[in-house]
Amino acid sequence: MQGLFGKYRVLLAPMAGVSDIALRTLCREQGADMTFTEMVSAKGLSYANEKTRHLLDLAPGEDRVAVQLFGHEPATMASQAAWIEGTMGDSLAYLDVNMGCPVRKIAGKGDGCALMRDPELAADVIDAIVKLVKHPVTCKFRRGWTLGEETAPEFAKRMEQAGAAAVAVHGRFGEQMYRGDAEWGVIGRVKEAVGIPVVGNGDIRSGEDCIRMAEQTGCDAVMIARAAEGNPWIFAEAKAALDGAAYEAPSLAERLAVARRHAELLTQREGRNIVRMRKHAAWYVTGLPGAAKARGMFNECTSLEEFNHVFDLLEERSGGR
């Protein structure tokens, strides 16, 4: 696994409702070394829920992807991990267990970051999956659940003992949700506590942030989440920084061209996925002249043509620059 993260240095984080086929395609093109599916419910898979299984679809040309499962029942998690492995075969890079999502509808059911409150159950989940699959099993968690009570280093040790091949650490507590700043020091403390690779996550907004996190924590790879929203170029910037190469930010025309392509990719997915473009479009135009008015217009868009019309207006207002 150390070799795996020697190759995959910059990762797109799993994000519910965000890291779908369209975003993964664009981020891979900009240099993301590994991408994750949206987090997948093991319980949903066990019910043969087609909406849940649809999250495992690959984009054209996407040869490998990591899958993140959430749940808290060891047997269900293991059986569904084995089903994923058997279904995806070589296109599966590794299986990750979500132990970091703090939102109520996930943690309130004992899933996600709630597992940090029960390290033994969390370890049982890892152990059960490891015993049934051949692919590496990893997990992603936070600094701790309770605000001010850092448990990540000891928690990481327990996951390593259970068979985790690597861990990813987000520098906020569960009770923080997404407020405040991520504390990167905990990533370094986890790195010192375990012998498996550690991925750093939280508040990476630039290529320079990637360099600082790697230098400050000694992490084996960095994971980018919200900074990729409307900005797949963050991966090109990160790779340039890590390689000591120059980076040139995209022009307005380039930003809008990729936004248009993102919308088109969403139309190719099953169902009414074009409405997902409303939030993505708002992210793409952040900081542009007329962005506030455009966001209001995006919220009324229901077709590719309507989104492109708003992009046209923005481009005309800027003079195409």
PDB file of C-alpha atoms in Angstrom:
ATOM      1  CA  MET A   1       0.000   0.000   0.000  1.00  0.00           C
ATOM      2  CA  GLN A   2       2.923   2.344   0.568  1.00  0.00           C
ATOM      3  CA  GLY A   3       3.711   1.959  -3.106  1.00  0.00           C
ATOM      4  CA  LEU A   4       0.101   2.746  -3.967  1.00  0.00           C
ATOM      5  CA  PHE A   5       0.290   6.148  -2.341  1.00  0.00           C
ATOM      6  CA  GLY A   6       3.736   6.665  -3.781  1.00  0.00           C
ATOM      7  CA  LYS A   7       1.895   6.701  -7.103  1.00  0.00           C
ATOM      8  CA  TYR A   8      -1.394   8.274  -6.053  1.00  0.00           C
ATOM      9  CA  ARG A   9      -0.273  11.486  -4.379  1.00  0.00           C
ATOM     10  CA  VAL A  10      -3.295  13.723  -4.997  1.00  0.00           C
ATOM     11  CA  LEU A  11      -6.783  12.314  -4.466  1.00  0.00           C
ATOM     12  CA  LEU A  12     -10.302  13.612  -5.051  1.00  0.00           C
ATOM     13  CA  ALA A  13     -12.253  13.017  -1.855  1.00  0.00           C
ATOM     14  CA  PRO A  14     -15.553  11.131  -1.817  1.00  0.00           C
ATOM     15  CA  MET A  15     -18.337  13.718  -1.573  1.00  0.00           C
ATOM     16  CA  ALA A  16     -22.021  12.825  -1.464  1.00  0.00           C
ATOM     17  CA  GLY A  17     -23.925  14.458  -4.307  1.00  0.00           C
ATOM     18  CA  VAL A  18     -20.718  15.907  -5.748  1.00  0.00           C
ATOM     19  CA  SER A  19     -18.038  13.373  -6.750  1.00  0.00           C
ATOM     20  CA  ASP A  20     -20.112  11.706  -9.436  1.00  0.00           C
ATOM     21  CA  ILE A  21     -19.017  10.561 -12.893  1.00  0.00           C
ATOM     22  CA  ALA A  22     -18.949  14.081 -14.311  1.00  0.00           C
ATOM     23  CA  LEU A  23     -16.742  15.661 -11.646  1.00  0.00           C
ATOM     24  CA  ARG A  24     -14.465  12.639 -11.500  1.00  0.00           C
ATOM     25  CA  THR A  25     -13.944  12.813 -15.265  1.00  0.00           C
ATOM     26  CA  LEU A  26     -12.923  16.471 -15.146  1.00  0.00           C
ATOM     27  CA  CYS A  27     -10.682  16.059 -12.101  1.00  0.00           C
ATOM     28  CA  ARG A  28      -8.886  13.078 -13.628  1.00  0.00           C
ATOM     29  CA  GLU A  29      -8.240  15.099 -16.763  1.00  0.00           C
ATOM     30  CA  GLN A  30      -6.676  17.821 -14.637  1.00  0.00           C
ATOM     31  CA  GLY A  31      -4.341  15.408 -12.866  1.00  0.00           C
ATOM     32  CA  ALA A  32      -6.158  13.745  -9.968  1.00  0.00           C
ATOM     33  CA  ASP A  33      -4.238  10.522  -9.304  1.00  0.00           C
ATOM     34  CA  MET A  34      -7.198   8.744  -7.730  1.00  0.00           C
ATOM     35  CA  THR A  35     -10.883   9.551  -7.428  1.00  0.00           C
ATOM     36  CA  PHE A  36     -13.602   8.169  -5.167  1.00  0.00           C
ATOM     37  CA  THR A  37     -17.227   7.454  -5.826  1.00  0.00           C
ATOM     38  CA  GLU A  38     -19.803   9.268  -3.766  1.00  0.00           C
ATOM     39  CA  MET A  39     -20.163   7.410  -0.489  1.00  0.00           C
ATOM     40  CA  VAL A  40     -22.264   4.293  -0.981  1.00  0.00           C
ATOM     41  CA  SER A  41     -24.692   2.856   1.555  1.00  0.00           C
ATOM     42  CA  ALA A  42     -23.937  -0.779   2.356  1.00  0.00           C
ATOM     43  CA  LYS A  43     -27.516  -1.161   3.560  1.00  0.00           C
ATOM     44  CA  GLY A  44     -28.802   0.264   0.286  1.00  0.00           C
ATOM     45  CA  LEU A  45     -26.687  -2.182  -1.683  1.00  0.00           C
ATOM     46  CA  SER A  46     -27.925  -5.061   0.437  1.00  0.00           C
ATOM     47  CA  TYR A  47     -31.472  -4.198  -0.626  1.00  0.00           C
ATOM     48  CA  ALA A  48     -30.345  -4.272  -4.281  1.00  0.00           C
ATOM     49  CA  ASN A  49     -31.275  -0.601  -4.497  1.00  0.00           C
ATOM     50  CA  GLU A  50     -30.643   0.430  -8.111  1.00  0.00           C
ATOM     51  CA  LYS A  51     -30.188   4.084  -7.150  1.00  0.00           C
ATOM     52  CA  THR A  52     -27.411   3.044  -4.783  1.00  0.00           C
ATOM     53  CA  ARG A  53     -25.814   0.654  -7.270  1.00  0.00           C
ATOM     54  CA  HIS A  54     -25.861   3.426  -9.867  1.00  0.00           C
ATOM     55  CA  LEU A  55     -23.251   5.257  -7.750  1.00  0.00           C
ATOM     56  CA  LEU A  56     -20.741   2.568  -8.736  1.00  0.00           C
ATOM     57  CA  ASP A  57     -20.991   3.310 -12.462  1.00  0.00           C
ATOM     58  CA  LEU A  58     -17.731   4.280 -14.126  1.00  0.00           C
ATOM     59  CA  ALA A  59     -17.196   7.106 -16.580  1.00  0.00           C
ATOM     60  CA  PRO A  60     -15.899   6.327 -20.076  1.00  0.00           C
ATOM     61  CA  GLY A  61     -12.160   5.840 -19.790  1.00  0.00           C
ATOM     62  CA  GLU A  62     -12.275   5.573 -15.998  1.00  0.00           C
ATOM     63  CA  ASP A  63     -10.258   2.411 -15.515  1.00  0.00           C
ATOM     64  CA  ARG A  64      -9.875   2.509 -11.731  1.00  0.00           C
ATOM     65  CA  VAL A  65     -11.786   4.143  -8.923  1.00  0.00           C
ATOM     66  CA  ALA A  66     -11.892   3.814  -5.143  1.00  0.00           C
ATOM     67  CA  VAL A  67     -15.265   3.090  -3.534  1.00  0.00           C
ATOM     68  CA  GLN A  68     -16.284   4.465  -0.165  1.00  0.00           C
ATOM     69  CA  LEU A  69     -18.860   2.510   1.822  1.00  0.00           C
ATOM     70  CA  PHE A  70     -20.778   3.703   4.843  1.00  0.00           C
ATOM     71  CA  GLY A  71     -22.590   1.677   7.462  1.00  0.00           C
ATOM     72  CA  HIS A  72     -21.916   0.214  10.909  1.00  0.00           C
ATOM     73  CA  GLU A  73     -22.992  -3.433  10.717  1.00  0.00           C
ATOM     74  CA  PRO A  74     -19.842  -5.555  10.186  1.00  0.00           C
ATOM     75  CA  ALA A  75     -21.558  -8.419   8.362  1.00  0.00           C
ATOM     76  CA  THR A  76     -23.483  -6.133   5.996  1.00  0.00           C
ATOM     77  CA  MET A  77     -20.438  -3.985   5.300  1.00  0.00           C
ATOM     78  CA  ALA A  78     -18.323  -7.065   4.554  1.00  0.00           C
ATOM     79  CA  SER A  79     -20.854  -8.802   2.326  1.00  0.00           C
ATOM     80  CA  GLN A  80     -21.451  -5.672   0.262  1.00  0.00           C
ATOM     81  CA  ALA A  81     -17.729  -4.960  -0.004  1.00  0.00           C
ATOM     82  CA  ALA A  82     -17.306  -8.477  -1.380  1.00  0.00           C
ATOM     83  CA  TRP A  83     -20.161  -7.874  -3.841  1.00  0.00           C
ATOM     84  CA  ILE A  84     -18.506  -4.656  -5.034  1.00  0.00           C
ATOM     85  CA  GLU A  85     -15.190  -6.436  -5.481  1.00  0.00           C
ATOM     86  CA  GLY A  86     -16.790  -9.231  -7.463  1.00  0.00           C
ATOM     87  CA  THR A  87     -18.768  -6.816  -9.621  1.00  0.00           C
ATOM     88  CA  MET A  88     -16.066  -4.235 -10.333  1.00  0.00           C
ATOM     89  CA  GLY A  89     -13.047  -6.516 -10.621  1.00  0.00           C
ATOM     90  CA  ASP A  90      -9.884  -4.757 -11.762  1.00  0.00           C
ATOM     91  CA  SER A  91     -11.623  -1.374 -12.008  1.00  0.00           C
ATOM     92  CA  LEU A  92     -11.748  -1.274  -8.205  1.00  0.00           C
ATOM     93  CA  ALA A  93      -8.642   0.347  -6.721  1.00  0.00           C
ATOM     94  CA  TYR A  94      -9.512  -0.141  -3.067  1.00  0.00           C
ATOM     95  CA  LEU A  95     -12.389  -0.027  -0.607  1.00  0.00           C
ATOM     96  CA  ASP A  96     -12.702   2.769   1.910  1.00  0.00           C
ATOM     97  CA  VAL A  97     -14.925   2.916   4.986  1.00  0.00           C
ATOM     98  CA  ASN A  98     -16.488   6.267   5.842  1.00  0.00           C
ATOM     99  CA  MET A  99     -15.841   7.050   9.498  1.00  0.00           C
ATOM    100  CA  GLY A 100     -15.776  10.798   9.065  1.00  0.00           C
ATOM    101  CA  CYS A 101     -19.152  12.050   7.817  1.00  0.00           C
ATOM    102  CA  PRO A 102     -20.671  14.119  10.667  1.00  0.00           C
ATOM    103  CA  VAL A 103     -24.061  15.017   9.180  1.00  0.00           C
ATOM    104  CA  ARG A 104     -27.060  13.989  11.271  1.00  0.00           C
ATOM    105  CA  LYS A 105     -28.735  11.702   8.740  1.00  0.00           C
ATOM    106  CA  ILE A 106     -25.539   9.607   8.613  1.00  0.00           C
ATOM    107  CA  ALA A 107     -23.974   9.886  12.069  1.00  0.00           C
ATOM    108  CA  GLY A 108     -27.379   9.866  13.736  1.00  0.00           C
ATOM    109  CA  LYS A 109     -27.833   6.275  12.574  1.00  0.00           C
ATOM    110  CA  GLY A 110     -24.465   5.160  13.940  1.00  0.00           C
ATOM    111  CA  ASP A 111     -22.679   5.461  10.599  1.00  0.00           C
ATOM    112  CA  GLY A 112     -19.908   7.793   9.460  1.00  0.00           C
ATOM    113  CA  CYS A 113     -18.135   9.713  12.214  1.00  0.00           C
ATOM    114  CA  ALA A 114     -20.340   8.095  14.869  1.00  0.00           C
ATOM    115  CA  LEU A 115     -18.049   5.055  14.563  1.00  0.00           C
ATOM    116  CA  MET A 116     -15.308   7.094  16.245  1.00  0.00           C
ATOM    117  CA  ARG A 117     -17.373   6.888  19.433  1.00  0.00           C
ATOM    118  CA  ASP A 118     -17.116   3.093  19.296  1.00  0.00           C
ATOM    119  CA  PRO A 119     -13.577   2.132  18.206  1.00  0.00           C
ATOM    120  CA  GLU A 120     -14.185  -1.567  18.783  1.00  0.00           C
ATOM    121  CA  LEU A 121     -17.203  -1.620  16.486  1.00  0.00           C
ATOM    122  CA  ALA A 122     -15.215   0.371  13.926  1.00  0.00           C
ATOM    123  CA  ALA A 123     -12.419  -2.191  14.180  1.00  0.00           C
ATOM    124  CA  ASP A 124     -14.911  -5.025  13.777  1.00  0.00           C
ATOM    125  CA  VAL A 125     -16.141  -3.412  10.543  1.00  0.00           C
ATOM    126  CA  ILE A 126     -12.601  -3.219   9.145  1.00  0.00           C
ATOM    127  CA  ASP A 127     -11.761  -6.740  10.291  1.00  0.00           C
ATOM    128  CA  ALA A 128     -14.921  -8.208   8.732  1.00  0.00           C
ATOM    129  CA  ILE A 129     -14.274  -6.560   5.367  1.00  0.00           C
ATOM    130  CA  VAL A 130     -10.575  -7.471   5.298  1.00  0.00           C
ATOM    131  CA  LYS A 131     -11.430 -11.114   5.853  1.00  0.00           C
ATOM    132  CA  LEU A 132     -13.783 -11.218   2.845  1.00  0.00           C
ATOM    133  CA  VAL A 133     -11.990  -9.173   0.169  1.00  0.00           C
ATOM    134  CA  LYS A 134      -8.639  -9.204  -1.578  1.00  0.00           C
ATOM    135  CA  HIS A 135      -8.416  -5.499  -2.341  1.00  0.00           C
ATOM    136  CA  PRO A 136      -6.856  -3.108   0.192  1.00  0.00           C
ATOM    137  CA  VAL A 137      -9.264  -1.721   2.773  1.00  0.00           C
ATOM    138  CA  THR A 138      -8.806   1.821   4.068  1.00  0.00           C
ATOM    139  CA  CYS A 139     -10.824   4.197   6.225  1.00  0.00           C
ATOM    140  CA  LYS A 140     -11.312   7.934   6.537  1.00  0.00           C
ATOM    141  CA  PHE A 141     -12.029   9.598   9.867  1.00  0.00           C
ATOM    142  CA  ARG A 142     -11.695  12.864  11.752  1.00  0.00           C
ATOM    143  CA  ARG A 143      -9.629  14.283  14.591  1.00  0.00           C
ATOM    144  CA  GLY A 144     -12.210  12.878  16.962  1.00  0.00           C
ATOM    145  CA  TRP A 145     -15.931  13.085  17.573  1.00  0.00           C
ATOM    146  CA  THR A 146     -16.239  15.327  20.638  1.00  0.00           C
ATOM    147  CA  LEU A 147     -14.964  18.875  20.246  1.00  0.00           C
ATOM    148  CA  GLY A 148     -11.609  19.187  22.004  1.00  0.00           C
ATOM    149  CA  GLU A 149     -11.098  15.430  22.502  1.00  0.00           C
ATOM    150  CA  GLU A 150      -8.520  14.227  19.993  1.00  0.00           C
ATOM    151  CA  THR A 151      -8.749  10.459  19.578  1.00  0.00           C
ATOM    152  CA  ALA A 152      -7.459  10.072  16.029  1.00  0.00           C
ATOM    153  CA  PRO A 153      -3.950   8.722  16.807  1.00  0.00           C
ATOM    154  CA  GLU A 154      -5.249   5.908  19.032  1.00  0.00           C
ATOM    155  CA  PHE A 155      -8.175   5.302  16.708  1.00  0.00           C
ATOM    156  CA  ALA A 156      -5.749   4.965  13.796  1.00  0.00           C
ATOM    157  CA  LYS A 157      -3.709   2.385  15.719  1.00  0.00           C
ATOM    158  CA  ARG A 158      -6.835   0.342  16.310  1.00  0.00           C
ATOM    159  CA  MET A 159      -7.774   0.471  12.630  1.00  0.00           C
ATOM    160  CA  GLU A 160      -4.256  -0.616  11.669  1.00  0.00           C
ATOM    161  CA  GLN A 161      -4.480  -3.557  14.077  1.00  0.00           C
ATOM    162  CA  ALA A 162      -7.827  -4.519  12.492  1.00  0.00           C
ATOM    163  CA  GLY A 163      -6.216  -4.690   9.070  1.00  0.00           C
ATOM    164  CA  ALA A 164      -6.618  -1.234   7.508  1.00  0.00           C
ATOM    165  CA  ALA A 165      -4.043  -0.767   4.749  1.00  0.00           C
ATOM    166  CA  ALA A 166      -4.096   3.022   5.030  1.00  0.00           C
ATOM    167  CA  VAL A 167      -6.028   5.804   6.757  1.00  0.00           C
ATOM    168  CA  ALA A 168      -7.138   9.284   5.731  1.00  0.00           C
ATOM    169  CA  VAL A 169      -7.439  11.943   8.423  1.00  0.00           C
ATOM    170  CA  HIS A 170      -9.553  15.104   8.318  1.00  0.00           C
ATOM    171  CA  GLY A 171      -8.400  17.770  10.750  1.00  0.00           C
ATOM    172  CA  ARG A 172     -11.766  18.705  12.275  1.00  0.00           C
ATOM    173  CA  PHE A 173     -13.788  17.119  15.069  1.00  0.00           C
ATOM    174  CA  GLY A 174     -17.127  15.546  14.245  1.00  0.00           C
ATOM    175  CA  GLU A 175     -18.966  18.118  16.362  1.00  0.00           C
ATOM    176  CA  GLN A 176     -17.327  20.903  14.333  1.00  0.00           C
ATOM    177  CA  MET A 177     -19.070  19.696  11.199  1.00  0.00           C
ATOM    178  CA  TYR A 178     -17.421  21.889   8.538  1.00  0.00           C
ATOM    179  CA  ARG A 179     -16.934  24.971  10.707  1.00  0.00           C
ATOM    180  CA  GLY A 180     -13.631  26.500  11.745  1.00  0.00           C
ATOM    181  CA  ASP A 181     -10.223  25.496  10.452  1.00  0.00           C
ATOM    182  CA  ALA A 182      -8.830  22.013   9.960  1.00  0.00           C
ATOM    183  CA  GLU A 183      -5.940  21.306  12.334  1.00  0.00           C
ATOM    184  CA  TRP A 184      -3.193  19.653  10.306  1.00  0.00           C
ATOM    185  CA  GLY A 185      -1.070  18.721  13.316  1.00  0.00           C
ATOM    186  CA  VAL A 186      -3.290  15.713  14.013  1.00  0.00           C
ATOM    187  CA  ILE A 187      -2.330  14.277  10.614  1.00  0.00           C
ATOM    188  CA  GLY A 188       1.305  14.299  11.671  1.00  0.00           C
ATOM    189  CA  ARG A 189       0.455  12.737  15.034  1.00  0.00           C
ATOM    190  CA  VAL A 190      -1.430   9.932  13.283  1.00  0.00           C
ATOM    191  CA  LYS A 191       1.522   9.465  10.939  1.00  0.00           C
ATOM    192  CA  GLU A 192       3.796   8.997  13.958  1.00  0.00           C
ATOM    193  CA  ALA A 193       1.351   6.559  15.583  1.00  0.00           C
ATOM    194  CA  VAL A 194       0.994   4.046  12.741  1.00  0.00           C
ATOM    195  CA  GLY A 195       3.124   2.203  10.238  1.00  0.00           C
ATOM    196  CA  ILE A 196       0.640   2.353   7.361  1.00  0.00           C
ATOM    197  CA  PRO A 197       0.253   5.217   4.850  1.00  0.00           C
ATOM    198  CA  VAL A 198      -1.623   8.305   6.006  1.00  0.00           C
ATOM    199  CA  VAL A 199      -3.572  10.631   3.711  1.00  0.00           C
ATOM    200  CA  GLY A 200      -4.062  14.227   4.815  1.00  0.00           C
ATOM    201  CA  ASN A 201      -7.383  16.024   4.299  1.00  0.00           C
ATOM    202  CA  GLY A 202      -8.910  19.345   5.214  1.00  0.00           C
ATOM    203  CA  ASP A 203      -8.635  22.935   3.952  1.00  0.00           C
ATOM    204  CA  ILE A 204      -6.397  22.253   0.955  1.00  0.00           C
ATOM    205  CA  ARG A 205      -7.263  25.160  -1.314  1.00  0.00           C
ATOM    206  CA  SER A 206      -4.128  25.552  -3.443  1.00  0.00           C
ATOM    207  CA  GLY A 207      -1.019  23.837  -4.686  1.00  0.00           C
ATOM    208  CA  GLU A 208       0.932  25.635  -1.981  1.00  0.00           C
ATOM    209  CA  ASP A 209      -1.377  24.120   0.634  1.00  0.00           C
ATOM    210  CA  CYS A 210      -0.460  20.656  -0.671  1.00  0.00           C
ATOM    211  CA  ILE A 211       3.225  21.426  -0.193  1.00  0.00           C
ATOM    212  CA  ARG A 212       2.680  22.814   3.300  1.00  0.00           C
ATOM    213  CA  MET A 213       0.565  19.872   4.418  1.00  0.00           C
ATOM    214  CA  ALA A 214       3.082  17.344   3.115  1.00  0.00           C
ATOM    215  CA  GLU A 215       5.984  19.175   4.778  1.00  0.00           C
ATOM    216  CA  GLN A 216       4.208  19.779   8.083  1.00  0.00           C
ATOM    217  CA  THR A 217       2.678  16.333   8.521  1.00  0.00           C
ATOM    218  CA  GLY A 218       4.774  13.866   6.534  1.00  0.00           C
ATOM    219  CA  CYS A 219       1.583  12.483   4.999  1.00  0.00           C
ATOM    220  CA  ASP A 220       1.876  10.048   2.096  1.00  0.00           C
ATOM    221  CA  ALA A 221      -0.799  11.710  -0.048  1.00  0.00           C
ATOM    222  CA  VAL A 222      -3.206  14.629   0.061  1.00  0.00           C
ATOM    223  CA  MET A 223      -6.958  14.499  -0.438  1.00  0.00           C
ATOM    224  CA  ILE A 224      -8.817  17.474  -1.895  1.00  0.00           C
ATOM    225  CA  ALA A 225     -12.528  17.955  -1.275  1.00  0.00           C
ATOM    226  CA  ARG A 226     -14.447  21.240  -1.408  1.00  0.00           C
ATOM    227  CA  ALA A 227     -11.663  23.097  -3.244  1.00  0.00           C
ATOM    228  CA  ALA A 228     -12.450  20.920  -6.286  1.00  0.00           C
ATOM    229  CA  GLU A 229     -16.041  22.177  -6.442  1.00  0.00           C
ATOM    230  CA  GLY A 230     -16.187  24.281  -9.592  1.00  0.00           C
ATOM    231  CA  ASN A 231     -12.417  24.056  -9.754  1.00  0.00           C
ATOM    232  CA  PRO A 232     -11.085  20.781 -11.190  1.00  0.00           C
ATOM    233  CA  TRP A 233      -7.912  22.740 -12.031  1.00  0.00           C
ATOM    234  CA  ILE A 234      -6.930  22.473  -8.368  1.00  0.00           C
ATOM    235  CA  PHE A 235      -5.389  19.131  -9.303  1.00  0.00           C
ATOM    236  CA  ALA A 236      -3.254  20.600 -12.074  1.00  0.00           C
ATOM    237  CA  GLU A 237      -2.150  23.277  -9.621  1.00  0.00           C
ATOM    238  CA  ALA A 238      -1.386  20.685  -6.922  1.00  0.00           C
ATOM    239  CA  LYS A 239       0.605  18.453  -9.247  1.00  0.00           C
ATOM    240  CA  ALA A 240       2.584  21.437 -10.543  1.00  0.00           C
ATOM    241  CA  ALA A 241       3.408  22.507  -6.994  1.00  0.00           C
ATOM    242  CA  LEU A 242       4.500  19.026  -5.955  1.00  0.00           C
ATOM    243  CA  ASP A 243       6.634  18.709  -9.095  1.00  0.00           C
ATOM    244  CA  GLY A 244       8.117  22.184  -8.736  1.00  0.00           C
ATOM    245  CA  ALA A 245       6.623  23.203 -12.078  1.00  0.00           C
ATOM    246  CA  ALA A 246       4.917  26.407 -13.199  1.00  0.00           C
ATOM    247  CA  TYR A 247       1.133  26.632 -13.147  1.00  0.00           C
ATOM    248  CA  GLU A 248      -1.111  28.970 -15.109  1.00  0.00           C
ATOM    249  CA  ALA A 249      -4.665  29.412 -13.901  1.00  0.00           C
ATOM    250  CA  PRO A 250      -7.458  28.945 -16.464  1.00  0.00           C
ATOM    251  CA  SER A 251      -8.886  31.969 -18.244  1.00  0.00           C
ATOM    252  CA  LEU A 252     -12.507  32.913 -17.861  1.00  0.00           C
ATOM    253  CA  ALA A 253     -13.246  31.394 -21.267  1.00  0.00           C
ATOM    254  CA  GLU A 254     -11.595  28.133 -20.187  1.00  0.00           C
ATOM    255  CA  ARG A 255     -13.568  28.086 -16.936  1.00  0.00           C
ATOM    256  CA  LEU A 256     -16.865  28.538 -18.735  1.00  0.00           C
ATOM    257  CA  ALA A 257     -15.954  25.971 -21.398  1.00  0.00           C
ATOM    258  CA  VAL A 258     -15.371  23.339 -18.706  1.00  0.00           C
ATOM    259  CA  ALA A 259     -18.564  24.370 -16.911  1.00  0.00           C
ATOM    260  CA  ARG A 260     -20.466  23.803 -20.151  1.00  0.00           C
ATOM    261  CA  ARG A 261     -18.833  20.411 -20.542  1.00  0.00           C
ATOM    262  CA  HIS A 262     -19.682  19.512 -16.945  1.00  0.00           C
ATOM    263  CA  ALA A 263     -23.338  20.241 -17.686  1.00  0.00           C
ATOM    264  CA  GLU A 264     -23.197  18.145 -20.840  1.00  0.00           C
ATOM    265  CA  LEU A 265     -21.649  15.223 -18.975  1.00  0.00           C
ATOM    266  CA  LEU A 266     -24.489  15.343 -16.459  1.00  0.00           C
ATOM    267  CA  THR A 267     -27.048  15.071 -19.257  1.00  0.00           C
ATOM    268  CA  GLN A 268     -25.472  11.772 -20.252  1.00  0.00           C
ATOM    269  CA  ARG A 269     -26.221  10.203 -16.873  1.00  0.00           C
ATOM    270  CA  GLU A 270     -29.356   8.265 -16.121  1.00  0.00           C
ATOM    271  CA  GLY A 271     -32.190  10.307 -14.668  1.00  0.00           C
ATOM    272  CA  ARG A 272     -32.627  14.056 -14.198  1.00  0.00           C
ATOM    273  CA  ASN A 273     -29.022  14.697 -13.252  1.00  0.00           C
ATOM    274  CA  ILE A 274     -28.874  18.049 -15.035  1.00  0.00           C
ATOM    275  CA  VAL A 275     -30.435  19.702 -11.970  1.00  0.00           C
ATOM    276  CA  ARG A 276     -27.256  18.795 -10.091  1.00  0.00           C
ATOM    277  CA  MET A 277     -25.560  21.371 -12.285  1.00  0.00           C
ATOM    278  CA  ARG A 278     -27.213  24.193 -10.379  1.00  0.00           C
ATOM    279  CA  LYS A 279     -24.743  23.972  -7.500  1.00  0.00           C
ATOM    280  CA  HIS A 280     -21.804  23.178  -9.767  1.00  0.00           C
ATOM    281  CA  ALA A 281     -22.588  26.154 -12.007  1.00  0.00           C
ATOM    282  CA  ALA A 282     -22.711  28.455  -8.986  1.00  0.00           C
ATOM    283  CA  TRP A 283     -19.277  27.195  -7.927  1.00  0.00           C
ATOM    284  CA  TYR A 284     -17.781  27.663 -11.395  1.00  0.00           C
ATOM    285  CA  VAL A 285     -18.810  31.326 -11.599  1.00  0.00           C
ATOM    286  CA  THR A 286     -17.772  32.351  -8.088  1.00  0.00           C
ATOM    287  CA  GLY A 287     -15.981  35.681  -8.263  1.00  0.00           C
ATOM    288  CA  LEU A 288     -17.005  36.468 -11.835  1.00  0.00           C
ATOM    289  CA  PRO A 289     -18.802  39.702 -12.769  1.00  0.00           C
ATOM    290  CA  GLY A 290     -22.528  39.052 -12.634  1.00  0.00           C
ATOM    291  CA  ALA A 291     -22.140  35.867 -10.566  1.00  0.00           C
ATOM    292  CA  ALA A 292     -24.857  36.768  -8.054  1.00  0.00           C
ATOM    293  CA  LYS A 293     -27.481  37.295 -10.752  1.00  0.00           C
ATOM    294  CA  ALA A 294     -26.304  34.176 -12.591  1.00  0.00           C
ATOM    295  CA  ARG A 295     -26.758  32.030  -9.480  1.00  0.00           C
ATOM    296  CA  GLY A 296     -30.390  33.074  -9.287  1.00  0.00           C
ATOM    297  CA  MET A 297     -30.851  32.156 -12.944  1.00  0.00           C
ATOM    298  CA  PHE A 298     -29.115  28.795 -12.496  1.00  0.00           C
ATOM    299  CA  ASN A 299     -31.656  27.870  -9.829  1.00  0.00           C
ATOM    300  CA  GLU A 300     -34.357  28.005 -12.510  1.00  0.00           C
ATOM    301  CA  CYS A 301     -32.445  25.949 -15.103  1.00  0.00           C
ATOM    302  CA  THR A 302     -33.744  22.493 -15.994  1.00  0.00           C
ATOM    303  CA  SER A 303     -31.962  21.809 -19.289  1.00  0.00           C
ATOM    304  CA  LEU A 304     -28.517  21.981 -20.860  1.00  0.00           C
ATOM    305  CA  GLU A 305     -29.741  24.758 -23.158  1.00  0.00           C
ATOM    306  CA  GLU A 306     -30.827  26.894 -20.227  1.00  0.00           C
ATOM    307  CA  PHE A 307     -27.501  26.512 -18.453  1.00  0.00           C
ATOM    308  CA  ASN A 308     -25.626  27.367 -21.639  1.00  0.00           C
ATOM    309  CA  HIS A 309     -27.757  30.472 -22.064  1.00  0.00           C
ATOM    310  CA  VAL A 310     -26.634  31.777 -18.661  1.00  0.00           C
ATOM    311  CA  PHE A 311     -23.016  30.913 -19.442  1.00  0.00           C
ATOM    312  CA  ASP A 312     -23.419  32.847 -22.730  1.00  0.00           C
ATOM    313  CA  LEU A 313     -24.628  35.902 -20.828  1.00  0.00           C
ATOM    314  CA  LEU A 314     -21.665  35.754 -18.461  1.00  0.00           C
ATOM    315  CA  GLU A 315     -19.241  35.393 -21.333  1.00  0.00           C
ATOM    316  CA  GLU A 316     -20.783  38.318 -23.208  1.00  0.00           C
ATOM    317  CA  ARG A 317     -20.617  40.482 -20.084  1.00  0.00           C
ATOM    318  CA  SER A 318     -16.924  39.729 -19.656  1.00  0.00           C
ATOM    319  CA  GLY A 319     -16.107  40.266 -23.301  1.00  0.00           C
ATOM    320  CA  GLY A 320     -14.910  36.618 -23.510  1.00  0.00           C
ATOM    321  CA  ARG A 321     -11.830  37.316 -21.410  1.00  0.00           C
TER     322      ARG A 321
END
